CSV table of N, CA and C in Angstrom, one decimal:
chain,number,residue,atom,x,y,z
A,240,UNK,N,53.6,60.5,121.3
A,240,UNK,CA,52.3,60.9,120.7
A,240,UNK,C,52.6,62.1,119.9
A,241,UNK,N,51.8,62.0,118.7
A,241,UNK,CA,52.5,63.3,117.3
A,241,UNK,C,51.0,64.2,117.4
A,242,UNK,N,51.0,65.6,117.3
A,242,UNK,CA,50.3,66.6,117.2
A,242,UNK,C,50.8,67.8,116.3
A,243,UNK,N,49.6,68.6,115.7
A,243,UNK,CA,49.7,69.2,114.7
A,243,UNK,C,48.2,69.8,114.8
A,244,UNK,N,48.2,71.4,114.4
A,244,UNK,CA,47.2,71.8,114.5
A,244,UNK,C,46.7,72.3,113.4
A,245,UNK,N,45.2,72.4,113.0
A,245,UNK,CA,44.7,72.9,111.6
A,245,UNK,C,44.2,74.0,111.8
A,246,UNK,N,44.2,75.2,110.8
A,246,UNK,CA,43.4,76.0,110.8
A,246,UNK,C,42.1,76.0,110.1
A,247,UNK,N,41.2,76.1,111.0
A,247,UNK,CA,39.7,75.9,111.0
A,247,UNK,C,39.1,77.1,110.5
A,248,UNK,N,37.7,77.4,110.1
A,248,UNK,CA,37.3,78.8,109.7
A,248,UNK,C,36.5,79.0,111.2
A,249,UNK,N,37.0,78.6,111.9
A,249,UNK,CA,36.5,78.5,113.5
A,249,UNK,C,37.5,78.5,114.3
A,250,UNK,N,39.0,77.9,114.2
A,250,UNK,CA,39.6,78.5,115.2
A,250,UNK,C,40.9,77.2,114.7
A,251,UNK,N,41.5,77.0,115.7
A,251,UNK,CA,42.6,75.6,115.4
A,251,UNK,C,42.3,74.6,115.8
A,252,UNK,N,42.4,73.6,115.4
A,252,UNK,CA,41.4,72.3,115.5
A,252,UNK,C,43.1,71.5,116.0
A,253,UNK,N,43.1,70.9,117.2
A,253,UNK,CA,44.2,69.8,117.4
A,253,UNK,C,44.2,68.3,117.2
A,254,UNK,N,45.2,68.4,116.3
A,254,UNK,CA,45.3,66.9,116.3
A,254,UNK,C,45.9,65.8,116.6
A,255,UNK,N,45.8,64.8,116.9
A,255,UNK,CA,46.7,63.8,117.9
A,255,UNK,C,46.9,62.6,117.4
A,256,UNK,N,47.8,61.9,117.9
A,256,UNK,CA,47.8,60.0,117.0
A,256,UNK,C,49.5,59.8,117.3
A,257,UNK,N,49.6,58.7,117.1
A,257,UNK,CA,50.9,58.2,117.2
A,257,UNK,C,50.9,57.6,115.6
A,258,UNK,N,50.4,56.5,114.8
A,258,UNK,CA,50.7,56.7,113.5
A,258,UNK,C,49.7,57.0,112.9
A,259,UNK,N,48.4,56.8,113.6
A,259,UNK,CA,47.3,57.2,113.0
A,259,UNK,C,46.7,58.7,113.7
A,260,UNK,N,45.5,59.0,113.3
A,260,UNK,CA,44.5,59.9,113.7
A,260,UNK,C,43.9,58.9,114.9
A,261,UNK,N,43.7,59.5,116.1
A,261,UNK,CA,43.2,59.6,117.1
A,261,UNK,C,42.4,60.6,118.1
A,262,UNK,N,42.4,61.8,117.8
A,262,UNK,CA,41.8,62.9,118.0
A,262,UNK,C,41.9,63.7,117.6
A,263,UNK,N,40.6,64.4,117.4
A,263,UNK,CA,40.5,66.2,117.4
A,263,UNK,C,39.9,67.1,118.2
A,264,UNK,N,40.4,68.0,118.4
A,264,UNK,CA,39.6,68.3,119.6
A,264,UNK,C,39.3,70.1,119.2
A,265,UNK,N,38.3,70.8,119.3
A,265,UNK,CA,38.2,72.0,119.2
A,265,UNK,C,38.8,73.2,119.8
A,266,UNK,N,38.7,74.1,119.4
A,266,UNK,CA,39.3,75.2,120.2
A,266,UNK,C,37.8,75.4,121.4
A,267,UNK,N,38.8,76.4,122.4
A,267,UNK,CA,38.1,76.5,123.6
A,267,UNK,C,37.4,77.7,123.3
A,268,UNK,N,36.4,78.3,123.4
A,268,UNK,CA,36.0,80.0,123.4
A,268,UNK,C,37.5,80.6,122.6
A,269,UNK,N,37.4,79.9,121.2
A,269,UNK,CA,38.4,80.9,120.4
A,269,UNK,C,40.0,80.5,120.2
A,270,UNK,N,40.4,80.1,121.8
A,270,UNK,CA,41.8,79.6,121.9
A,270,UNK,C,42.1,77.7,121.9
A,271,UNK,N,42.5,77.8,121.3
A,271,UNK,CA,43.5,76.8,120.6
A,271,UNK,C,43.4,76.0,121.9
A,272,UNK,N,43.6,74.4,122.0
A,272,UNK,CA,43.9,73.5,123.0
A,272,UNK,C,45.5,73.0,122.9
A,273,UNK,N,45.5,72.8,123.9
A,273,UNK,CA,47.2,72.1,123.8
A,273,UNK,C,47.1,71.1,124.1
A,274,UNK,N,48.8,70.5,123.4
A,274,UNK,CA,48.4,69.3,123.5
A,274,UNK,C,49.2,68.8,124.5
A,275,UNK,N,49.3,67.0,124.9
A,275,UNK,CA,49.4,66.8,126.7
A,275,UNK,C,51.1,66.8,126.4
A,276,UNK,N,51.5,66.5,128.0
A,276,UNK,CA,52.4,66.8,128.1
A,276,UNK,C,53.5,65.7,127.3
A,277,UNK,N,54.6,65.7,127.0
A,277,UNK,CA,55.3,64.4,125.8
A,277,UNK,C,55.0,64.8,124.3
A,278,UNK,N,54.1,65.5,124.2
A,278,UNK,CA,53.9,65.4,122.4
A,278,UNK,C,54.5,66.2,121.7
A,279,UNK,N,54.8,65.7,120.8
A,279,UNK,CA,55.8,65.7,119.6
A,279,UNK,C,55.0,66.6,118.2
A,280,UNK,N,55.6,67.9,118.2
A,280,UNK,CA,54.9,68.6,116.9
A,280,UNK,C,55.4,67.5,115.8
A,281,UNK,N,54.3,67.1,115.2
A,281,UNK,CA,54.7,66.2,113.3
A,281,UNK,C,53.9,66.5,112.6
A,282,UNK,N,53.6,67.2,111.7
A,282,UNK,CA,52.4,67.0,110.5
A,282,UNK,C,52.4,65.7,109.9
A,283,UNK,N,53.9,65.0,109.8
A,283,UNK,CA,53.7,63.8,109.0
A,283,UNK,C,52.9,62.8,109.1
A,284,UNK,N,52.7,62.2,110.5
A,284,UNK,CA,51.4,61.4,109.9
A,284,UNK,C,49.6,61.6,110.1
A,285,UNK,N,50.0,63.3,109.8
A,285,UNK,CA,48.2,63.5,109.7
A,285,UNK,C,47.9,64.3,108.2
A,286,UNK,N,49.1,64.3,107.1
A,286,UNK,CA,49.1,65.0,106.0
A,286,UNK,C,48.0,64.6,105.4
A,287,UNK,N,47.0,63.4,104.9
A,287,UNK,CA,46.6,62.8,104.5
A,287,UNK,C,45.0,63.8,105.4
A,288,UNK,N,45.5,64.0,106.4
A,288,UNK,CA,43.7,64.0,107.4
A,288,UNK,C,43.7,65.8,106.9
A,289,UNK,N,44.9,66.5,107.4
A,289,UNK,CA,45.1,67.7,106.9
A,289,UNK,C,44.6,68.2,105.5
A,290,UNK,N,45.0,67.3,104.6
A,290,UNK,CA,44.5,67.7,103.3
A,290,UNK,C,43.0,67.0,102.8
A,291,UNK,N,42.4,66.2,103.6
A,291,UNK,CA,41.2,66.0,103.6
A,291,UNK,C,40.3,67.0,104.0
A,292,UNK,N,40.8,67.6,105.2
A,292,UNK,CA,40.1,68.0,106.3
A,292,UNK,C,39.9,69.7,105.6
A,293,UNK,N,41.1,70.0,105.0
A,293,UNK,CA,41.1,71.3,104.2
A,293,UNK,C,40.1,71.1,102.9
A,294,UNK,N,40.1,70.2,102.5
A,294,UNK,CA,38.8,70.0,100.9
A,294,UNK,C,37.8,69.9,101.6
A,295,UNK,N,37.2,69.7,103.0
A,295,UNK,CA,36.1,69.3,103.5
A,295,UNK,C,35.5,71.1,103.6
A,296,UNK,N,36.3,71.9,104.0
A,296,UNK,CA,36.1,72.9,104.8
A,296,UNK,C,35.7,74.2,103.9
A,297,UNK,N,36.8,73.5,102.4
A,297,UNK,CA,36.3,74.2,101.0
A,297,UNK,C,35.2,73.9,100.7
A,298,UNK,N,34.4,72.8,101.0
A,298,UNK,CA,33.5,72.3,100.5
A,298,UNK,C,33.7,71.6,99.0
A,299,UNK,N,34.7,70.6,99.1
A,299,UNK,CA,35.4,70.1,97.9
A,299,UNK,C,35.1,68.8,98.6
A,300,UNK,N,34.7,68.2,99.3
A,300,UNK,CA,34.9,67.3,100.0
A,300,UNK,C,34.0,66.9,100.8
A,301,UNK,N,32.9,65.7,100.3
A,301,UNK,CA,32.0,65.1,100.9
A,301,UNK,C,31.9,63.9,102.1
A,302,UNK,N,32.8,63.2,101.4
A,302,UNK,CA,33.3,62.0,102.6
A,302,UNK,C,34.6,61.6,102.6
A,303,UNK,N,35.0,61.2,103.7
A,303,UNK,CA,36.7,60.8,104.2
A,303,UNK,C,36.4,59.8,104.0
A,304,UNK,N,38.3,59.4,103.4
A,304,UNK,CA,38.6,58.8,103.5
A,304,UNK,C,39.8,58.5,104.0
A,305,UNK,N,39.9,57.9,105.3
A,305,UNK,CA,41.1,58.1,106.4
A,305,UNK,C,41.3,56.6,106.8
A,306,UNK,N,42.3,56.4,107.7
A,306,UNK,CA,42.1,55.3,108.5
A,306,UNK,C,42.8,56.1,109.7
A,307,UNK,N,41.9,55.6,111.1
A,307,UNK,CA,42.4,56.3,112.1
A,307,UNK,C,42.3,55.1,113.0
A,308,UNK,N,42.6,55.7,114.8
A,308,UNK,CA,42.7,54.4,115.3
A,308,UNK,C,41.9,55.4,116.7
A,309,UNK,N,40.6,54.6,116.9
A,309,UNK,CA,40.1,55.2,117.9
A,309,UNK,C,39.9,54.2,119.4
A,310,UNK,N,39.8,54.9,120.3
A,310,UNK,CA,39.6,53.7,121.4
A,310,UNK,C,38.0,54.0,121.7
A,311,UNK,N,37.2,52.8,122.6
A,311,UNK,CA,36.1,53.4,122.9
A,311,UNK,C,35.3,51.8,123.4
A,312,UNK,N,33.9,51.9,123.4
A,312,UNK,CA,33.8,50.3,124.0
A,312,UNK,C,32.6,49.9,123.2
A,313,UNK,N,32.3,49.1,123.0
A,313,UNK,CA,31.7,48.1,121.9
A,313,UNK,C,30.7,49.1,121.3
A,314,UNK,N,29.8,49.3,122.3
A,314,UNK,CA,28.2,50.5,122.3
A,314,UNK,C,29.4,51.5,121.0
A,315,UNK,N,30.1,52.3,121.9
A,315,UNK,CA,30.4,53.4,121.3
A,315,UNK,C,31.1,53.5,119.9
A,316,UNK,N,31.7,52.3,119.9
A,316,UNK,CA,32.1,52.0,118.2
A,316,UNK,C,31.2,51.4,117.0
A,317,UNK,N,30.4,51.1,117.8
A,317,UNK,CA,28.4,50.8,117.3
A,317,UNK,C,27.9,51.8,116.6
A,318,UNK,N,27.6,53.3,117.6
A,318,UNK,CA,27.3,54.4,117.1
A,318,UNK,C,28.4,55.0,116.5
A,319,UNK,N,29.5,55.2,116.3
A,319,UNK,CA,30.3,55.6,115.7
A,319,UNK,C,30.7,55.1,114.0
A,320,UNK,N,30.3,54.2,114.0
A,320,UNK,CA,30.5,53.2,112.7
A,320,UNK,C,28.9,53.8,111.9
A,321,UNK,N,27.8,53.9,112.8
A,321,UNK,CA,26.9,54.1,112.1
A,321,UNK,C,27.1,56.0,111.6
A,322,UNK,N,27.4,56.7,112.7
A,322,UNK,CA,27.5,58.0,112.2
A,322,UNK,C,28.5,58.1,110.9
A,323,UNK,N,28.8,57.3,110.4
A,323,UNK,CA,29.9,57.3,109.2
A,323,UNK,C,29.1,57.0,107.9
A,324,UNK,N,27.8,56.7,108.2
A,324,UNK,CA,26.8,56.6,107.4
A,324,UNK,C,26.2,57.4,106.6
A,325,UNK,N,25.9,58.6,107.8
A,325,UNK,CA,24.9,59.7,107.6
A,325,UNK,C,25.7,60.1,106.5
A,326,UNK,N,25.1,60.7,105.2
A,326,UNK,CA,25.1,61.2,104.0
A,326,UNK,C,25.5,62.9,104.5
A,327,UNK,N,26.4,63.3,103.6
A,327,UNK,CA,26.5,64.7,103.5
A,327,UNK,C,25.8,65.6,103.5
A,328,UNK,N,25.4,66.7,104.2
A,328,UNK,CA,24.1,67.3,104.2
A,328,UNK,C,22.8,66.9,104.6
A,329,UNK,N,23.3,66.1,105.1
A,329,UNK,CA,21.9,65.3,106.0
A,329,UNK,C,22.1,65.2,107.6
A,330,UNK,N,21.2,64.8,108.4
A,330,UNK,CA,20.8,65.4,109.5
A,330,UNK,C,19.4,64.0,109.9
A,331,UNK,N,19.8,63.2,111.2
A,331,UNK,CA,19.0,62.5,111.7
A,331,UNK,C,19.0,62.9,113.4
A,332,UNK,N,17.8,62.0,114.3
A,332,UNK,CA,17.7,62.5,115.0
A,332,UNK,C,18.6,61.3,116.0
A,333,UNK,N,18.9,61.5,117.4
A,333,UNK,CA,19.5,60.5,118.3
A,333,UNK,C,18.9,59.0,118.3
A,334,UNK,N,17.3,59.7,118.3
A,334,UNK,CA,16.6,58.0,118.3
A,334,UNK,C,16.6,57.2,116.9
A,335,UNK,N,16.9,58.2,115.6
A,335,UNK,CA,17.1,57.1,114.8
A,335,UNK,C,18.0,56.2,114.5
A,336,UNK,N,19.6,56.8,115.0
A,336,UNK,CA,20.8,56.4,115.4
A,336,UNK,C,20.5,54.9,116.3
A,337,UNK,N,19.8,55.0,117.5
A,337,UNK,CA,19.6,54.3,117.9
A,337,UNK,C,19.2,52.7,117.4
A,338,UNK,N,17.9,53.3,116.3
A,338,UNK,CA,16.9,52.4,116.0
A,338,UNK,C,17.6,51.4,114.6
A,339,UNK,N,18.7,52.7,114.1
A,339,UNK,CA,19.6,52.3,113.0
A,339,UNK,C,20.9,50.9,113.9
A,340,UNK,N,20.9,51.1,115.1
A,340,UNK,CA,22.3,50.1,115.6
A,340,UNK,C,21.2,49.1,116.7
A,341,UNK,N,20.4,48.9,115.9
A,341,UNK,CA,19.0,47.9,117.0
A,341,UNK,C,18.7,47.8,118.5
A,342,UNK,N,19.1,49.5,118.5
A,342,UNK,CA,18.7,49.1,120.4
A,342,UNK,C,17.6,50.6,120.5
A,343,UNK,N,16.4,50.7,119.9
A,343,UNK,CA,15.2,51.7,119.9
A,343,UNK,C,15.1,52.7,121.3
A,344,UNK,N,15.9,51.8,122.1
A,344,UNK,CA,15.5,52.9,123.2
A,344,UNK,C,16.5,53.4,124.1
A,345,UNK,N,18.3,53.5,123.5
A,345,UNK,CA,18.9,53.9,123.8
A,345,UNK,C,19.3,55.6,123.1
A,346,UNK,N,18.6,56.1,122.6
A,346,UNK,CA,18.8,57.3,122.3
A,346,UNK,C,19.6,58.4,123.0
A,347,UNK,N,19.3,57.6,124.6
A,347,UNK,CA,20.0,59.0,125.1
A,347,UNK,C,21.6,58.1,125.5
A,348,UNK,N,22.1,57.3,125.3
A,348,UNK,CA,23.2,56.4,125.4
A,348,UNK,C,24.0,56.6,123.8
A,349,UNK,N,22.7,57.0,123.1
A,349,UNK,CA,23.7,56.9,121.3
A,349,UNK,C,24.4,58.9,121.6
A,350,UNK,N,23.6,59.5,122.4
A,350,UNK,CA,23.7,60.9,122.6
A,350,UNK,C,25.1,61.0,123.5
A,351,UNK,N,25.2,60.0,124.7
A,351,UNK,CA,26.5,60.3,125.3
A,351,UNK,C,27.6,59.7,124.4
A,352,UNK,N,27.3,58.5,123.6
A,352,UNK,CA,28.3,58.6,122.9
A,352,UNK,C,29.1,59.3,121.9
A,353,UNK,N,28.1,59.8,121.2
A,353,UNK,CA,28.4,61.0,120.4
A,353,UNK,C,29.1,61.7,121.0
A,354,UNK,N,28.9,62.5,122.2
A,354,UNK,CA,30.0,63.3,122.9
A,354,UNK,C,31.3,62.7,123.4
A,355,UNK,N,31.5,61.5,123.3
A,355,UNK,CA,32.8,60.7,123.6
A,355,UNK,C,33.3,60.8,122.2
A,356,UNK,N,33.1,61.1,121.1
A,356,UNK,CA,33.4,60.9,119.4
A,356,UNK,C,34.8,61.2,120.0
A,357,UNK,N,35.7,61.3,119.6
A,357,UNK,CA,37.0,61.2,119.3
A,357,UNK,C,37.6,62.4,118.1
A,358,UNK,N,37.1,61.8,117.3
A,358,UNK,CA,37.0,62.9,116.0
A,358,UNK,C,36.2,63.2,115.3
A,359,UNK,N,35.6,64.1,116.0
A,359,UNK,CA,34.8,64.7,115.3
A,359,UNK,C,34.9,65.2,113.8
A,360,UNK,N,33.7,65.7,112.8
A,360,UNK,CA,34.2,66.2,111.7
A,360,UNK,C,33.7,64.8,110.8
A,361,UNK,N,34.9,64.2,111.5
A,361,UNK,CA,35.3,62.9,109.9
A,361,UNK,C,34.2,61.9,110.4
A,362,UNK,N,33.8,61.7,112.0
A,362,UNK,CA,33.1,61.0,112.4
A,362,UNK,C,31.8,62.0,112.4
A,363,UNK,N,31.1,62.0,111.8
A,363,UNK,CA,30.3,63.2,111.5
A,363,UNK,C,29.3,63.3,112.9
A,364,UNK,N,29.7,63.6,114.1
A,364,UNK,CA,28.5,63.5,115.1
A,364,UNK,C,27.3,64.7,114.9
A,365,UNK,N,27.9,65.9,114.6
A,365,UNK,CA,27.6,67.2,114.1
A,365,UNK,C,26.1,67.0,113.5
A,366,UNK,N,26.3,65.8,112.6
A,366,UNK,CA,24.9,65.8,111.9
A,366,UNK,C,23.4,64.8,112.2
A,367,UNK,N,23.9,64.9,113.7
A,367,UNK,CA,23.2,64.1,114.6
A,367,UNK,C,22.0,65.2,115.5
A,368,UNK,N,21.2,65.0,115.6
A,368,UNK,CA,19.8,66.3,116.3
A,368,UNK,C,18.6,65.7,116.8
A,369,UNK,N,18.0,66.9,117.7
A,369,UNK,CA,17.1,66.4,118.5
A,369,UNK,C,16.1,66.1,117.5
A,370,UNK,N,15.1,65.3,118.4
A,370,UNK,CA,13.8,64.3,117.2
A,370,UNK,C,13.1,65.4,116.7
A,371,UNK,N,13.6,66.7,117.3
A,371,UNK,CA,12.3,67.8,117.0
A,371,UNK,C,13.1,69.0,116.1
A,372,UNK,N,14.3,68.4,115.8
A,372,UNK,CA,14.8,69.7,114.6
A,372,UNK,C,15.8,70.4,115.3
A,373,UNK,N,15.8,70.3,117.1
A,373,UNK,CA,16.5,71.3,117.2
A,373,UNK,C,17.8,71.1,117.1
A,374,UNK,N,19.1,71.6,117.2
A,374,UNK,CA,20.5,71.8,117.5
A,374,UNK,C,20.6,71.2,119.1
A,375,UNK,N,21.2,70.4,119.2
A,375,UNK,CA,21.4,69.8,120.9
A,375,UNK,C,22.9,69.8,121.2
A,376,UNK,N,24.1,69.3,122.0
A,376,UNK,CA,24.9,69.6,122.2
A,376,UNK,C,25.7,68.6,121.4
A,377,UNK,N,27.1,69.4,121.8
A,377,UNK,CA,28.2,69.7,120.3
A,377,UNK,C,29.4,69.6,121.1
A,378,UNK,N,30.4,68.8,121.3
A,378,UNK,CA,32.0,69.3,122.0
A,378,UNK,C,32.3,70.7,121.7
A,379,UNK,N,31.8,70.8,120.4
A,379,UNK,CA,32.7,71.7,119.9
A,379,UNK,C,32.0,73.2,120.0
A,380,UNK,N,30.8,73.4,120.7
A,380,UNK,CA,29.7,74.3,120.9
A,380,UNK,C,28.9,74.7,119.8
A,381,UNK,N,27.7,74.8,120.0
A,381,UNK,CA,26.9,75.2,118.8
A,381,UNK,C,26.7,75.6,117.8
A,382,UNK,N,28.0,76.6,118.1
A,382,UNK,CA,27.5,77.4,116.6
A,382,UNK,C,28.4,76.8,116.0
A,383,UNK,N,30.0,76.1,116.2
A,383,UNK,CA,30.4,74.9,115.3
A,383,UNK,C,29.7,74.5,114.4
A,384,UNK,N,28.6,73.6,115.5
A,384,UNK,CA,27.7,72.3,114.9
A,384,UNK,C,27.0,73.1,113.8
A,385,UNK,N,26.5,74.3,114.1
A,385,UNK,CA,25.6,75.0,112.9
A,385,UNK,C,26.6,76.1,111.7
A,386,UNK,N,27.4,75.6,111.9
A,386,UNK,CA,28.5,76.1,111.1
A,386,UNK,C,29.0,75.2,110.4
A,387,UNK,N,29.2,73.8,110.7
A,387,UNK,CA,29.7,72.5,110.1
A,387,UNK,C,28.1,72.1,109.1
A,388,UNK,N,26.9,72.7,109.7
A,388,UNK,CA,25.4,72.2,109.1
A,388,UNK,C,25.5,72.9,107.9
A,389,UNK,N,25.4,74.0,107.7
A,389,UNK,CA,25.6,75.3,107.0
A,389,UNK,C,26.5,75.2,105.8
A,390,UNK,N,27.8,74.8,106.5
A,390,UNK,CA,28.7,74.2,105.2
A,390,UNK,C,28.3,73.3,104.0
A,391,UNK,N,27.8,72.2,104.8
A,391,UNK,CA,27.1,71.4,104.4
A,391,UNK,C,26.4,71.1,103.5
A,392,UNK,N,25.3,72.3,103.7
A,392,UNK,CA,24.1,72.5,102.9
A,392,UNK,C,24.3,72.9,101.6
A,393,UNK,N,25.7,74.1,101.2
A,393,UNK,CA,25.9,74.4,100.2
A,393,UNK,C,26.1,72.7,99.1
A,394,UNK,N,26.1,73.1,98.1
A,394,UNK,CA,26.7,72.0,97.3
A,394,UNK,C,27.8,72.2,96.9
A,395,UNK,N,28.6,70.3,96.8
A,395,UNK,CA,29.6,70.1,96.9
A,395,UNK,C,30.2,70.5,95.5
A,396,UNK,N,31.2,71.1,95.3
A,396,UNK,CA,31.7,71.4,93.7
A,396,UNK,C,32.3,70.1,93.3
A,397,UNK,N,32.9,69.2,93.7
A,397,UNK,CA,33.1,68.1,93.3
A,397,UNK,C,32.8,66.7,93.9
């Protein structure tokens, strides 16, 4: 397994995969995660996610385009296909996620999946919120999520 880490305007963002993208995972209260035991520092096959992930952060960069390889189970690649939808700078609530992948009353099931995301960021879970506006939970802690919103908001220069 190949890892390589980014610098975030938040901290180091780790990344994982054997030929593809398969995780990212945030830093902890500030400090960097490591990665498991066997892994192989490569940037080579995340150069492509790296240099996306850097235009995203400039705000050069509205939507990825990556191919990655995630694991997860039917439900959860349901909501995850749909979070790939949400438009840039935009912001829905858990039940509409739900209502968007035809199951209305799994809301709080589209919410655990969200927190299983894998990669966050490119799988935009971030821009997922409670039905009442608020900020709800984030792998990556809150003020991430309202740091990744923020970004957002600005407009994209290209």
């Amino acid at each position: 397994m190949n890892y390589c880490y980014l610098q975030a305007p938040f901290g180091k963002l780790l990344l994982t995969g054997d030929k593809l993208l398969e995780s990212i995972e945030f830093p902890v209260q500030g400090t960097k995660k490591k990665p498991g035991v066997g892994f192989i520092y490569n940037e080579k096959p995340f150069l492509q996610v790296l240099k996306q992930l850097k235009a995203y952060f400039k705000g050069e960069l509205t939507k990825f385009d990556l191919e990655f390889n995630i694991q997860g189970t039917k439900f959860q690649k349901s909501v995850w296909r749909e979070l790939e939808t949400i438009e840039y700078g935009k912001t829905i609530s858990y039940g509409e996620v739900a209502q968007r992948i035809g199951n209305p009353k799994a809301a709080r099931a589209v919410g655990m999946a969200n927190n299983k995301n894998p990669i966050p960021i490119i799988i935009p879970c971030h821009r997922v919120i409670g039905k009442d506006g608020s900020l709800t939970g984030f792998g990556g802690g809150l003020e991430i999520k309202q740091y990744l919103l923020e970004l957002e908001k600005n407009e994209c220069t290209h």
